[in-house]
Amino acid sequence: MTDKKAYLSVDGLDEKIEMPVYSGSTGPDVVDVRGLTAQGYFTYDPGFVSTASCESKITYIDGDNGILLHRGYPIEQLAEKSDYLESCYLLLNGELPTPEQKQEFVDIITNHTMVHESMARFFRGFHHNAHPMAMMCGAVGALASFYHDSLDITNPEHRAVSAHRLIAKMPTLAAMCYKHHLGQPFMYPNNKMGYAENFLHMMFGTPCDDPEVNPVLAKAMDKIFLLHADHEQNASTSTVRLAGSSGANPFACIASGITALWGPAHGGANEAVLNMLEEIGSVDRIDEYVARAKDKSDPFRLMGFGHRVYKNFDPRAKVMKETCDEVLSELGLENDPLLAIAKRLETIALEDEYFIEKKLYPNVDFYSGIIMKAIGIPTEMFTVIFATGRTVGWIAHWAEMISGPYKIGRPRQLYTGYPKRDYPG
Ligand code: SDX
């Protein structure tokens, strides 16, 4: 229990309202406002700028100091020393795996990579130029239709197998979106390959020609998945928690996360960054776009810049920029014109008073798109890849909530509509 208290005095109230204050292991204290309803008040926080929606042990972000910890481990160290599946184990279980635990986890995931053959017919129902995120929203929600034997969310084994199935099948479904768009045959996963290598094999291999995956590109892809794995209570993770709080099955909850991620203010930003760089077209047009981003009358924003929490650099963007340089040099694309525009845009923005004053720095989405484009991934697939990496974070938060006491999420409102009035006549 806490001995810290907060007090709210309201004009017209004789007594101050006392509220408990809780401290976490690190980060800001929270004021427990749940007692306010009994006093006839709601808190008001559109966009949840100052609201802690839950208690969690999974990820910690210090936005002022550019710190991102997964179960206490800094993202820079995980990006350098770990890999995506090991980080998945860490996010799900709270500790890094022993070598035996890691091998067992990799084997489990590897043996869940195939999807039911009926999913092929599901994809063929989409128009060939359907946006891949539209296909993913449908396909992931539809996965529940194959697993009626293991959807009891109160059963820890059902929760575990659903987590494994989702982490394992996301790359397979993502590649099926791309293949359907191309009109090429779907590629089956190859259980002899690593997670990211298998994804690139399913994306770019064909039954007629299945070249070896470039290990530098596979490593970059694995790092992109890792850097997107989790990020505290962002919009899509909060959506997954809210959907899960009604008792919905994990496939439906992850599908809800995919829909929330799609927006250009969130996971859709990587696609929007590439479109923006291509629209800018050359370094000598950057000033025009920076001016537009600062113009309040212009809805244009510099995509890939700014963040609700990071008011300093996004530690993921730094790692992503290093990976970008590695991939482009491996592919002999150091002079990629989009990279030149991106680097010049970053320099100009970071020196501009507006961006300095508003603390707008490149975020995770600013360089990821350039890497994915260099690998050969089409722009409209970028957010699908973000969703693939983030699935473990969504599932970890869903499981953390469902495995303990929780209530259905049901916010209230400030009502400014008509008071009660009678129907005329
Ligand atoms: C992700 O939450 C997460 O953790 C998300 C994420 C994750 O891993 O899950 O990190 C992934 O979503 C990264 C963000 C990707 N989005 C973009 O790159 C889109 C461009 N950025 C923005 O639209 C914006 O910065 C947000 C949405 C990211 C953050 O918006 P906030 O916190 O609501 O901030 P705001 O819109 O109130 O902006 C504060 C000020 C405003 O100016 P004023 O009204 O105070 O005068 O900064 C301005 C904004 O106009 N501003 C920008 C800007 N971002 C904010 N101005 C120009 N260009 C921008 N990119």
mmCIF file of N, CA, C and O in Angstrom, residues 25-113:
data_model
loop_
_atom_site.group_PDB
_atom_site.id
_atom_site.type_symbol
_atom_site.label_atom_id
_atom_site.label_comp_id
_atom_site.label_asym_id
_atom_site.label_seq_id
_atom_site.Cartn_x
_atom_site.Cartn_y
_atom_site.Cartn_z
ATOM 1 N N SER A 25 8.627 1.063 -10.096
ATOM 2 C CA SER A 25 10.050 0.746 -9.831
ATOM 3 C C SER A 25 10.925 1.853 -10.415
ATOM 4 O O SER A 25 12.027 2.112 -9.960
ATOM 5 N N THR A 26 10.397 2.559 -11.430
ATOM 6 C CA THR A 26 11.049 3.750 -11.974
ATOM 7 C C THR A 26 9.988 4.536 -12.743
ATOM 8 O O THR A 26 8.899 4.019 -12.983
ATOM 9 N N GLY A 27 10.266 5.780 -13.018
ATOM 10 C CA GLY A 27 9.310 6.598 -13.768
ATOM 11 C C GLY A 27 8.387 7.374 -12.845
ATOM 12 O O GLY A 27 8.480 7.252 -11.610
ATOM 13 N N PRO A 28 7.461 8.164 -13.434
ATOM 14 C CA PRO A 28 6.600 9.050 -12.643
ATOM 15 C C PRO A 28 5.665 8.274 -11.697
ATOM 16 O O PRO A 28 5.247 7.152 -12.004
ATOM 17 N N ASP A 29 5.360 8.893 -10.558
ATOM 18 C CA ASP A 29 4.312 8.351 -9.682
ATOM 19 C C ASP A 29 2.968 8.503 -10.384
ATOM 20 O O ASP A 29 2.826 9.294 -11.323
ATOM 21 N N VAL A 30 1.967 7.745 -9.903
ATOM 22 C CA VAL A 30 0.614 7.883 -10.466
ATOM 23 C C VAL A 30 -0.346 8.235 -9.341
ATOM 24 O O VAL A 30 -0.165 7.811 -8.188
ATOM 25 N N VAL A 31 -1.363 9.030 -9.686
ATOM 26 C CA VAL A 31 -2.412 9.378 -8.724
ATOM 27 C C VAL A 31 -3.620 8.500 -9.032
ATOM 28 O O VAL A 31 -4.119 8.494 -10.161
ATOM 29 N N ASP A 32 -4.075 7.733 -8.049
ATOM 30 C CA ASP A 32 -5.216 6.830 -8.244
ATOM 31 C C ASP A 32 -6.503 7.657 -8.131
ATOM 32 O O ASP A 32 -6.897 8.067 -7.039
ATOM 33 N N VAL A 33 -7.143 7.888 -9.264
ATOM 34 C CA VAL A 33 -8.308 8.788 -9.314
ATOM 35 C C VAL A 33 -9.624 8.018 -9.291
ATOM 36 O O VAL A 33 -10.704 8.603 -9.464
ATOM 37 N N ARG A 34 -9.542 6.694 -9.042
ATOM 38 C CA ARG A 34 -10.768 5.879 -9.156
ATOM 39 C C ARG A 34 -11.847 6.321 -8.176
ATOM 40 O O ARG A 34 -13.032 6.142 -8.417
ATOM 41 N N GLY A 35 -11.424 6.925 -7.047
ATOM 42 C CA GLY A 35 -12.435 7.331 -6.062
ATOM 43 C C GLY A 35 -13.195 8.580 -6.463
ATOM 44 O O GLY A 35 -14.191 8.952 -5.827
ATOM 45 N N LEU A 36 -12.763 9.243 -7.534
ATOM 46 C CA LEU A 36 -13.396 10.519 -7.910
ATOM 47 C C LEU A 36 -14.847 10.315 -8.347
ATOM 48 O O LEU A 36 -15.701 11.167 -8.125
ATOM 49 N N THR A 37 -15.123 9.149 -8.977
ATOM 50 C CA THR A 37 -16.480 8.917 -9.493
ATOM 51 C C THR A 37 -17.495 8.982 -8.350
ATOM 52 O O THR A 37 -18.552 9.590 -8.483
ATOM 53 N N ALA A 38 -17.108 8.365 -7.227
ATOM 54 C CA ALA A 38 -18.036 8.375 -6.063
ATOM 55 C C ALA A 38 -18.263 9.792 -5.565
ATOM 56 O O ALA A 38 -19.268 10.089 -4.918
ATOM 57 N N GLN A 39 -17.297 10.674 -5.875
ATOM 58 C CA GLN A 39 -17.442 12.084 -5.450
ATOM 59 C C GLN A 39 -18.139 12.914 -6.530
ATOM 60 O O GLN A 39 -18.223 14.133 -6.430
ATOM 61 N N GLY A 40 -18.565 12.217 -7.622
ATOM 62 C CA GLY A 40 -19.292 12.927 -8.675
ATOM 63 C C GLY A 40 -18.408 13.569 -9.715
ATOM 64 O O GLY A 40 -18.849 14.492 -10.414
ATOM 65 N N TYR A 41 -17.157 13.117 -9.833
ATOM 66 C CA TYR A 41 -16.266 13.702 -10.842
ATOM 67 C C TYR A 41 -15.675 12.614 -11.742
ATOM 68 O O TYR A 41 -15.479 11.471 -11.303
ATOM 69 N N PHE A 42 -15.365 12.975 -13.001
ATOM 70 C CA PHE A 42 -14.524 12.162 -13.894
ATOM 71 C C PHE A 42 -13.240 12.947 -14.111
ATOM 72 O O PHE A 42 -13.248 14.176 -14.014
ATOM 73 N N THR A 43 -12.146 12.252 -14.459
ATOM 74 C CA THR A 43 -10.963 12.983 -14.942
ATOM 75 C C THR A 43 -11.184 13.210 -16.437
ATOM 76 O O THR A 43 -12.005 12.527 -17.057
ATOM 77 N N TYR A 44 -10.465 14.167 -16.990
ATOM 78 C CA TYR A 44 -10.663 14.526 -18.401
ATOM 79 C C TYR A 44 -9.298 14.551 -19.070
ATOM 80 O O TYR A 44 -8.469 15.384 -18.704
ATOM 81 N N ASP A 45 -9.047 13.638 -20.027
ATOM 82 C CA ASP A 45 -7.708 13.534 -20.627
ATOM 83 C C ASP A 45 -7.774 12.979 -22.048
ATOM 84 O O ASP A 45 -7.301 11.868 -22.311
ATOM 85 N N PRO A 46 -8.439 13.762 -22.994
ATOM 86 C CA PRO A 46 -8.519 13.281 -24.377
ATOM 87 C C PRO A 46 -7.119 12.970 -24.915
ATOM 88 O O PRO A 46 -6.178 13.708 -24.685
ATOM 89 N N GLY A 47 -6.995 11.816 -25.585
ATOM 90 C CA GLY A 47 -5.684 11.407 -26.101
ATOM 91 C C GLY A 47 -4.808 10.758 -25.050
ATOM 92 O O GLY A 47 -3.685 10.337 -25.330
ATOM 93 N N PHE A 48 -5.311 10.683 -23.822
ATOM 94 C CA PHE A 48 -4.599 9.996 -22.720
ATOM 95 C C PHE A 48 -3.169 10.513 -22.597
ATOM 96 O O PHE A 48 -2.216 9.735 -22.503
ATOM 97 N N VAL A 49 -3.000 11.832 -22.631
ATOM 98 C CA VAL A 49 -1.644 12.399 -22.550
ATOM 99 C C VAL A 49 -1.071 12.200 -21.144
ATOM 100 O O VAL A 49 0.129 12.002 -20.987
ATOM 101 N N SER A 50 -1.957 12.235 -20.130
ATOM 102 C CA SER A 50 -1.473 12.152 -18.735
ATOM 103 C C SER A 50 -2.088 10.982 -17.997
ATOM 104 O O SER A 50 -2.255 11.044 -16.769
ATOM 105 N N THR A 51 -2.484 9.934 -18.726
ATOM 106 C CA THR A 51 -3.214 8.834 -18.081
ATOM 107 C C THR A 51 -2.408 7.546 -18.125
ATOM 108 O O THR A 51 -1.910 7.160 -19.192
ATOM 109 N N ALA A 52 -2.214 6.921 -16.956
ATOM 110 C CA ALA A 52 -1.643 5.569 -16.899
ATOM 111 C C ALA A 52 -2.827 4.614 -16.901
ATOM 112 O O ALA A 52 -3.626 4.616 -15.964
ATOM 113 N N SER A 53 -2.954 3.810 -17.961
ATOM 114 C CA SER A 53 -4.157 2.973 -18.113
ATOM 115 C C SER A 53 -4.030 1.658 -17.363
ATOM 116 O O SER A 53 -5.020 0.942 -17.211
ATOM 117 N N CYS A 54 -2.817 1.307 -16.933
ATOM 118 C CA CYS A 54 -2.642 -0.021 -16.323
ATOM 119 C C CYS A 54 -1.303 -0.029 -15.585
ATOM 120 O O CYS A 54 -0.527 0.930 -15.652
ATOM 121 N N GLU A 55 -1.059 -1.126 -14.882
ATOM 122 C CA GLU A 55 0.268 -1.408 -14.324
ATOM 123 C C GLU A 55 0.914 -2.457 -15.224
ATOM 124 O O GLU A 55 0.236 -3.369 -15.677
ATOM 125 N N SER A 56 2.199 -2.284 -15.541
ATOM 126 C CA SER A 56 2.855 -3.263 -16.414
ATOM 127 C C SER A 56 4.320 -3.415 -16.043
ATOM 128 O O SER A 56 4.932 -2.495 -15.505
ATOM 129 N N LYS A 57 4.871 -4.602 -16.340
ATOM 130 C CA LYS A 57 6.291 -4.891 -16.053
ATOM 131 C C LYS A 57 7.074 -5.142 -17.345
ATOM 132 O O LYS A 57 8.212 -5.580 -17.319
ATOM 133 N N ILE A 58 6.441 -4.880 -18.497
ATOM 134 C CA ILE A 58 7.031 -5.342 -19.758
ATOM 135 C C ILE A 58 8.042 -4.355 -20.325
ATOM 136 O O ILE A 58 9.196 -4.678 -20.590
ATOM 137 N N THR A 59 7.609 -3.098 -20.561
ATOM 138 C CA THR A 59 8.477 -2.117 -21.241
ATOM 139 C C THR A 59 8.421 -0.797 -20.504
ATOM 140 O O THR A 59 7.371 -0.389 -20.032
ATOM 141 N N TYR A 60 9.569 -0.155 -20.412
ATOM 142 C CA TYR A 60 9.641 1.174 -19.793
ATOM 143 C C TYR A 60 10.286 2.161 -20.758
ATOM 144 O O TYR A 60 11.301 1.847 -21.396
ATOM 145 N N ILE A 61 9.649 3.338 -20.891
ATOM 146 C CA ILE A 61 10.192 4.386 -21.763
ATOM 147 C C ILE A 61 10.433 5.644 -20.928
ATOM 148 O O ILE A 61 9.554 6.075 -20.183
ATOM 149 N N ASP A 62 11.642 6.193 -21.040
ATOM 150 C CA ASP A 62 11.923 7.521 -20.477
ATOM 151 C C ASP A 62 12.105 8.451 -21.665
ATOM 152 O O ASP A 62 13.171 8.489 -22.293
ATOM 153 N N GLY A 63 11.017 9.188 -22.004
ATOM 154 C CA GLY A 63 11.018 9.983 -23.229
ATOM 155 C C GLY A 63 11.983 11.138 -23.197
ATOM 156 O O GLY A 63 12.514 11.551 -24.220
ATOM 157 N N ASP A 64 12.248 11.682 -22.004
ATOM 158 C CA ASP A 64 13.153 12.839 -21.918
ATOM 159 C C ASP A 64 14.609 12.437 -22.130
ATOM 160 O O ASP A 64 15.423 13.230 -22.581
ATOM 161 N N ASN A 65 14.924 11.186 -21.795
ATOM 162 C CA ASN A 65 16.324 10.746 -21.923
ATOM 163 C C ASN A 65 16.539 9.700 -23.001
ATOM 164 O O ASN A 65 17.604 9.084 -23.066
ATOM 165 N N GLY A 66 15.499 9.481 -23.830
ATOM 166 C CA GLY A 66 15.671 8.533 -24.944
ATOM 167 C C GLY A 66 16.013 7.133 -24.479
ATOM 168 O O GLY A 66 16.885 6.476 -25.038
ATOM 169 N N ILE A 67 15.299 6.663 -23.429
ATOM 170 C CA ILE A 67 15.563 5.322 -22.888
ATOM 171 C C ILE A 67 14.381 4.403 -23.178
ATOM 172 O O ILE A 67 13.218 4.789 -22.975
ATOM 173 N N LEU A 68 14.666 3.199 -23.675
ATOM 174 C CA LEU A 68 13.635 2.176 -23.937
ATOM 175 C C LEU A 68 14.162 0.859 -23.387
ATOM 176 O O LEU A 68 15.227 0.394 -23.803
ATOM 177 N N LEU A 69 13.449 0.315 -22.384
ATOM 178 C CA LEU A 69 13.864 -0.940 -21.741
ATOM 179 C C LEU A 69 12.804 -2.008 -21.971
ATOM 180 O O LEU A 69 11.608 -1.750 -21.758
ATOM 181 N N HIS A 70 13.234 -3.198 -22.363
ATOM 182 C CA HIS A 70 12.325 -4.344 -22.440
ATOM 183 C C HIS A 70 12.684 -5.282 -21.300
ATOM 184 O O HIS A 70 13.803 -5.819 -21.269
ATOM 185 N N ARG A 71 11.808 -5.383 -20.318
ATOM 186 C CA ARG A 71 12.068 -6.175 -19.103
ATOM 187 C C ARG A 71 13.404 -5.743 -18.481
ATOM 188 O O ARG A 71 14.138 -6.564 -17.938
ATOM 189 N N GLY A 72 13.710 -4.457 -18.591
ATOM 190 C CA GLY A 72 14.892 -3.848 -17.973
ATOM 191 C C GLY A 72 16.094 -3.749 -18.891
ATOM 192 O O GLY A 72 17.055 -3.029 -18.596
ATOM 193 N N TYR A 73 16.085 -4.464 -20.016
ATOM 194 C CA TYR A 73 17.254 -4.462 -20.913
ATOM 195 C C TYR A 73 17.124 -3.329 -21.937
ATOM 196 O O TYR A 73 16.103 -3.241 -22.617
ATOM 197 N N PRO A 74 18.155 -2.459 -22.078
ATOM 198 C CA PRO A 74 18.103 -1.357 -23.040
ATOM 199 C C PRO A 74 17.979 -1.869 -24.470
ATOM 200 O O PRO A 74 18.635 -2.863 -24.835
ATOM 201 N N ILE A 75 17.188 -1.194 -25.282
ATOM 202 C CA ILE A 75 16.941 -1.637 -26.654
ATOM 203 C C ILE A 75 18.247 -1.679 -27.435
ATOM 204 O O ILE A 75 18.444 -2.572 -28.280
ATOM 205 N N GLU A 76 19.188 -0.767 -27.136
ATOM 206 C CA GLU A 76 20.458 -0.762 -27.883
ATOM 207 C C GLU A 76 21.223 -2.075 -27.643
ATOM 208 O O GLU A 76 21.838 -2.640 -28.555
ATOM 209 N N GLN A 77 21.191 -2.572 -26.404
ATOM 210 C CA GLN A 77 21.911 -3.818 -26.089
ATOM 211 C C GLN A 77 21.210 -5.024 -26.704
ATOM 212 O O GLN A 77 21.859 -5.935 -27.237
ATOM 213 N N LEU A 78 19.872 -5.023 -26.674
ATOM 214 C CA LEU A 78 19.144 -6.141 -27.304
ATOM 215 C C LEU A 78 19.393 -6.135 -28.814
ATOM 216 O O LEU A 78 19.637 -7.186 -29.422
ATOM 217 N N ALA A 79 19.385 -4.945 -29.422
ATOM 218 C CA ALA A 79 19.605 -4.861 -30.878
ATOM 219 C C ALA A 79 20.996 -5.370 -31.236
ATOM 220 O O ALA A 79 21.202 -6.005 -32.269
ATOM 221 N N GLU A 80 21.962 -5.134 -30.341
ATOM 222 C CA GLU A 80 23.350 -5.537 -30.648
ATOM 223 C C GLU A 80 23.606 -7.010 -30.302
ATOM 224 O O GLU A 80 24.258 -7.724 -31.052
ATOM 225 N N LYS A 81 23.030 -7.482 -29.190
ATOM 226 C CA LYS A 81 23.430 -8.808 -28.675
ATOM 227 C C LYS A 81 22.348 -9.877 -28.783
ATOM 228 O O LYS A 81 22.640 -11.066 -28.660
ATOM 229 N N SER A 82 21.088 -9.483 -28.948
ATOM 230 C CA SER A 82 20.005 -10.483 -28.972
ATOM 231 C C SER A 82 19.486 -10.633 -30.396
ATOM 232 O O SER A 82 20.086 -10.147 -31.352
ATOM 233 N N ASP A 83 18.399 -11.338 -30.539
ATOM 234 C CA ASP A 83 17.719 -11.413 -31.842
ATOM 235 C C ASP A 83 16.216 -11.415 -31.572
ATOM 236 O O ASP A 83 15.776 -11.412 -30.419
ATOM 237 N N TYR A 84 15.432 -11.424 -32.661
ATOM 238 C CA TYR A 84 14.006 -11.184 -32.467
ATOM 239 C C TYR A 84 13.347 -12.265 -31.617
ATOM 240 O O TYR A 84 12.631 -11.953 -30.658
ATOM 241 N N LEU A 85 13.597 -13.536 -31.920
ATOM 242 C CA LEU A 85 12.891 -14.585 -31.166
ATOM 243 C C LEU A 85 13.355 -14.638 -29.715
ATOM 244 O O LEU A 85 12.554 -14.867 -28.798
ATOM 245 N N GLU A 86 14.638 -14.358 -29.460
ATOM 246 C CA GLU A 86 15.082 -14.334 -28.063
ATOM 247 C C GLU A 86 14.386 -13.182 -27.323
ATOM 248 O O GLU A 86 13.951 -13.315 -26.177
ATOM 249 N N SER A 87 14.245 -12.033 -28.018
ATOM 250 C CA SER A 87 13.550 -10.889 -27.410
ATOM 251 C C SER A 87 12.067 -11.178 -27.223
ATOM 252 O O SER A 87 11.453 -10.727 -26.263
ATOM 253 N N CYS A 88 11.487 -11.985 -28.129
ATOM 254 C CA CYS A 88 10.087 -12.420 -27.946
ATOM 255 C C CYS A 88 9.962 -13.225 -26.660
ATOM 256 O O CYS A 88 9.068 -12.975 -25.839
ATOM 257 N N TYR A 89 10.887 -14.134 -26.438
ATOM 258 C CA TYR A 89 10.866 -14.953 -25.213
ATOM 259 C C TYR A 89 10.951 -14.041 -24.001
ATOM 260 O O TYR A 89 10.192 -14.176 -23.029
ATOM 261 N N LEU A 90 11.871 -13.058 -24.070
ATOM 262 C CA LEU A 90 12.064 -12.116 -22.953
ATOM 263 C C LEU A 90 10.782 -11.339 -22.668
ATOM 264 O O LEU A 90 10.339 -11.232 -21.512
ATOM 265 N N LEU A 91 10.150 -10.797 -23.719
ATOM 266 C CA LEU A 91 8.929 -9.997 -23.526
ATOM 267 C C LEU A 91 7.811 -10.857 -22.948
ATOM 268 O O LEU A 91 7.072 -10.428 -22.056
ATOM 269 N N LEU A 92 7.701 -12.103 -23.416
ATOM 270 C CA LEU A 92 6.598 -12.980 -22.970
ATOM 271 C C LEU A 92 6.839 -13.504 -21.555
ATOM 272 O O LEU A 92 5.914 -13.620 -20.752
ATOM 273 N N ASN A 93 8.104 -13.829 -21.224
ATOM 274 C CA ASN A 93 8.368 -14.566 -19.977
ATOM 275 C C ASN A 93 9.056 -13.731 -18.910
ATOM 276 O O ASN A 93 9.193 -14.190 -17.776
ATOM 277 N N GLY A 94 9.591 -12.565 -19.282
ATOM 278 C CA GLY A 94 10.184 -11.684 -18.262
ATOM 279 C C GLY A 94 11.670 -11.861 -18.054
ATOM 280 O O GLY A 94 12.319 -11.010 -17.454
ATOM 281 N N GLU A 95 12.247 -12.958 -18.544
ATOM 282 C CA GLU A 95 13.688 -13.202 -18.407
ATOM 283 C C GLU A 95 14.258 -13.674 -19.752
ATOM 284 O O GLU A 95 13.535 -14.296 -20.554
ATOM 285 N N LEU A 96 15.535 -13.443 -19.964
ATOM 286 C CA LEU A 96 16.189 -14.006 -21.152
ATOM 287 C C LEU A 96 16.220 -15.528 -21.012
ATOM 288 O O LEU A 96 16.355 -16.045 -19.914
ATOM 289 N N PRO A 97 16.096 -16.260 -22.125
ATOM 290 C CA PRO A 97 16.075 -17.723 -22.040
ATOM 291 C C PRO A 97 17.482 -18.300 -21.868
ATOM 292 O O PRO A 97 18.465 -17.681 -22.299
ATOM 293 N N THR A 98 17.559 -19.465 -21.249
ATOM 294 C CA THR A 98 18.833 -20.211 -21.279
ATOM 295 C C THR A 98 18.989 -20.715 -22.714
ATOM 296 O O THR A 98 18.001 -20.709 -23.475
ATOM 297 N N PRO A 99 20.173 -21.166 -23.117
ATOM 298 C CA PRO A 99 20.317 -21.688 -24.489
ATOM 299 C C PRO A 99 19.310 -22.800 -24.789
ATOM 300 O O PRO A 99 18.725 -22.842 -25.871
ATOM 301 N N GLU A 100 19.028 -23.658 -23.795
ATOM 302 C CA GLU A 100 18.062 -24.751 -24.016
ATOM 303 C C GLU A 100 16.650 -24.166 -24.179
ATOM 304 O O GLU A 100 15.899 -24.562 -25.065
ATOM 305 N N GLN A 101 16.307 -23.208 -23.307
ATOM 306 C CA GLN A 101 14.962 -22.596 -23.408
ATOM 307 C C GLN A 101 14.813 -21.878 -24.752
ATOM 308 O O GLN A 101 13.749 -21.911 -25.380
ATOM 309 N N LYS A 102 15.892 -21.234 -25.204
ATOM 310 C CA LYS A 102 15.803 -20.513 -26.481
ATOM 311 C C LYS A 102 15.575 -21.494 -27.629
ATOM 312 O O LYS A 102 14.689 -21.276 -28.471
ATOM 313 N N GLN A 103 16.332 -22.591 -27.626
ATOM 314 C CA GLN A 103 16.188 -23.564 -28.711
ATOM 315 C C GLN A 103 14.771 -24.150 -28.709
ATOM 316 O O GLN A 103 14.140 -24.293 -29.768
ATOM 317 N N GLU A 104 14.250 -24.433 -27.521
ATOM 318 C CA GLU A 104 12.894 -25.002 -27.426
ATOM 319 C C GLU A 104 11.866 -24.008 -27.971
ATOM 320 O O GLU A 104 10.972 -24.362 -28.727
ATOM 321 N N PHE A 105 12.070 -22.708 -27.621
ATOM 322 C CA PHE A 105 11.124 -21.670 -28.086
ATOM 323 C C PHE A 105 11.207 -21.518 -29.607
ATOM 324 O O PHE A 105 10.187 -21.459 -30.305
ATOM 325 N N VAL A 106 12.429 -21.492 -30.135
ATOM 326 C CA VAL A 106 12.612 -21.368 -31.591
ATOM 327 C C VAL A 106 11.959 -22.553 -32.295
ATOM 328 O O VAL A 106 11.254 -22.401 -33.299
ATOM 329 N N ASP A 107 12.132 -23.742 -31.735
ATOM 330 C CA ASP A 107 11.511 -24.942 -32.349
ATOM 331 C C ASP A 107 9.985 -24.844 -32.330
ATOM 332 O O ASP A 107 9.316 -25.163 -33.317
ATOM 333 N N ILE A 108 9.438 -24.379 -31.202
ATOM 334 C CA ILE A 108 7.968 -24.240 -31.113
ATOM 335 C C ILE A 108 7.483 -23.267 -32.184
ATOM 336 O O ILE A 108 6.564 -23.559 -32.956
ATOM 337 N N ILE A 109 8.116 -22.081 -32.251
ATOM 338 C CA ILE A 109 7.680 -21.077 -33.232
ATOM 339 C C ILE A 109 7.835 -21.637 -34.644
ATOM 340 O O ILE A 109 6.920 -21.538 -35.481
ATOM 341 N N THR A 110 8.968 -22.254 -34.915
ATOM 342 C CA THR A 110 9.217 -22.793 -36.260
ATOM 343 C C THR A 110 8.133 -23.773 -36.677
ATOM 344 O O THR A 110 7.690 -23.780 -37.827
ATOM 345 N N ASN A 111 7.657 -24.557 -35.716
ATOM 346 C CA ASN A 111 6.656 -25.584 -36.068
ATOM 347 C C ASN A 111 5.219 -25.064 -36.066
ATOM 348 O O ASN A 111 4.278 -25.848 -36.146
ATOM 349 N N HIS A 112 5.078 -23.750 -35.926
ATOM 350 C CA HIS A 112 3.740 -23.160 -36.035
ATOM 351 C C HIS A 112 3.654 -22.202 -37.227
ATOM 352 O O HIS A 112 2.677 -21.471 -37.350
ATOM 353 N N THR A 113 4.671 -22.182 -38.110
ATOM 354 C CA THR A 113 4.715 -21.144 -39.145
ATOM 355 C C THR A 113 3.682 -21.377 -40.250
ATOM 356 O O THR A 113 3.240 -20.437 -40.879
#
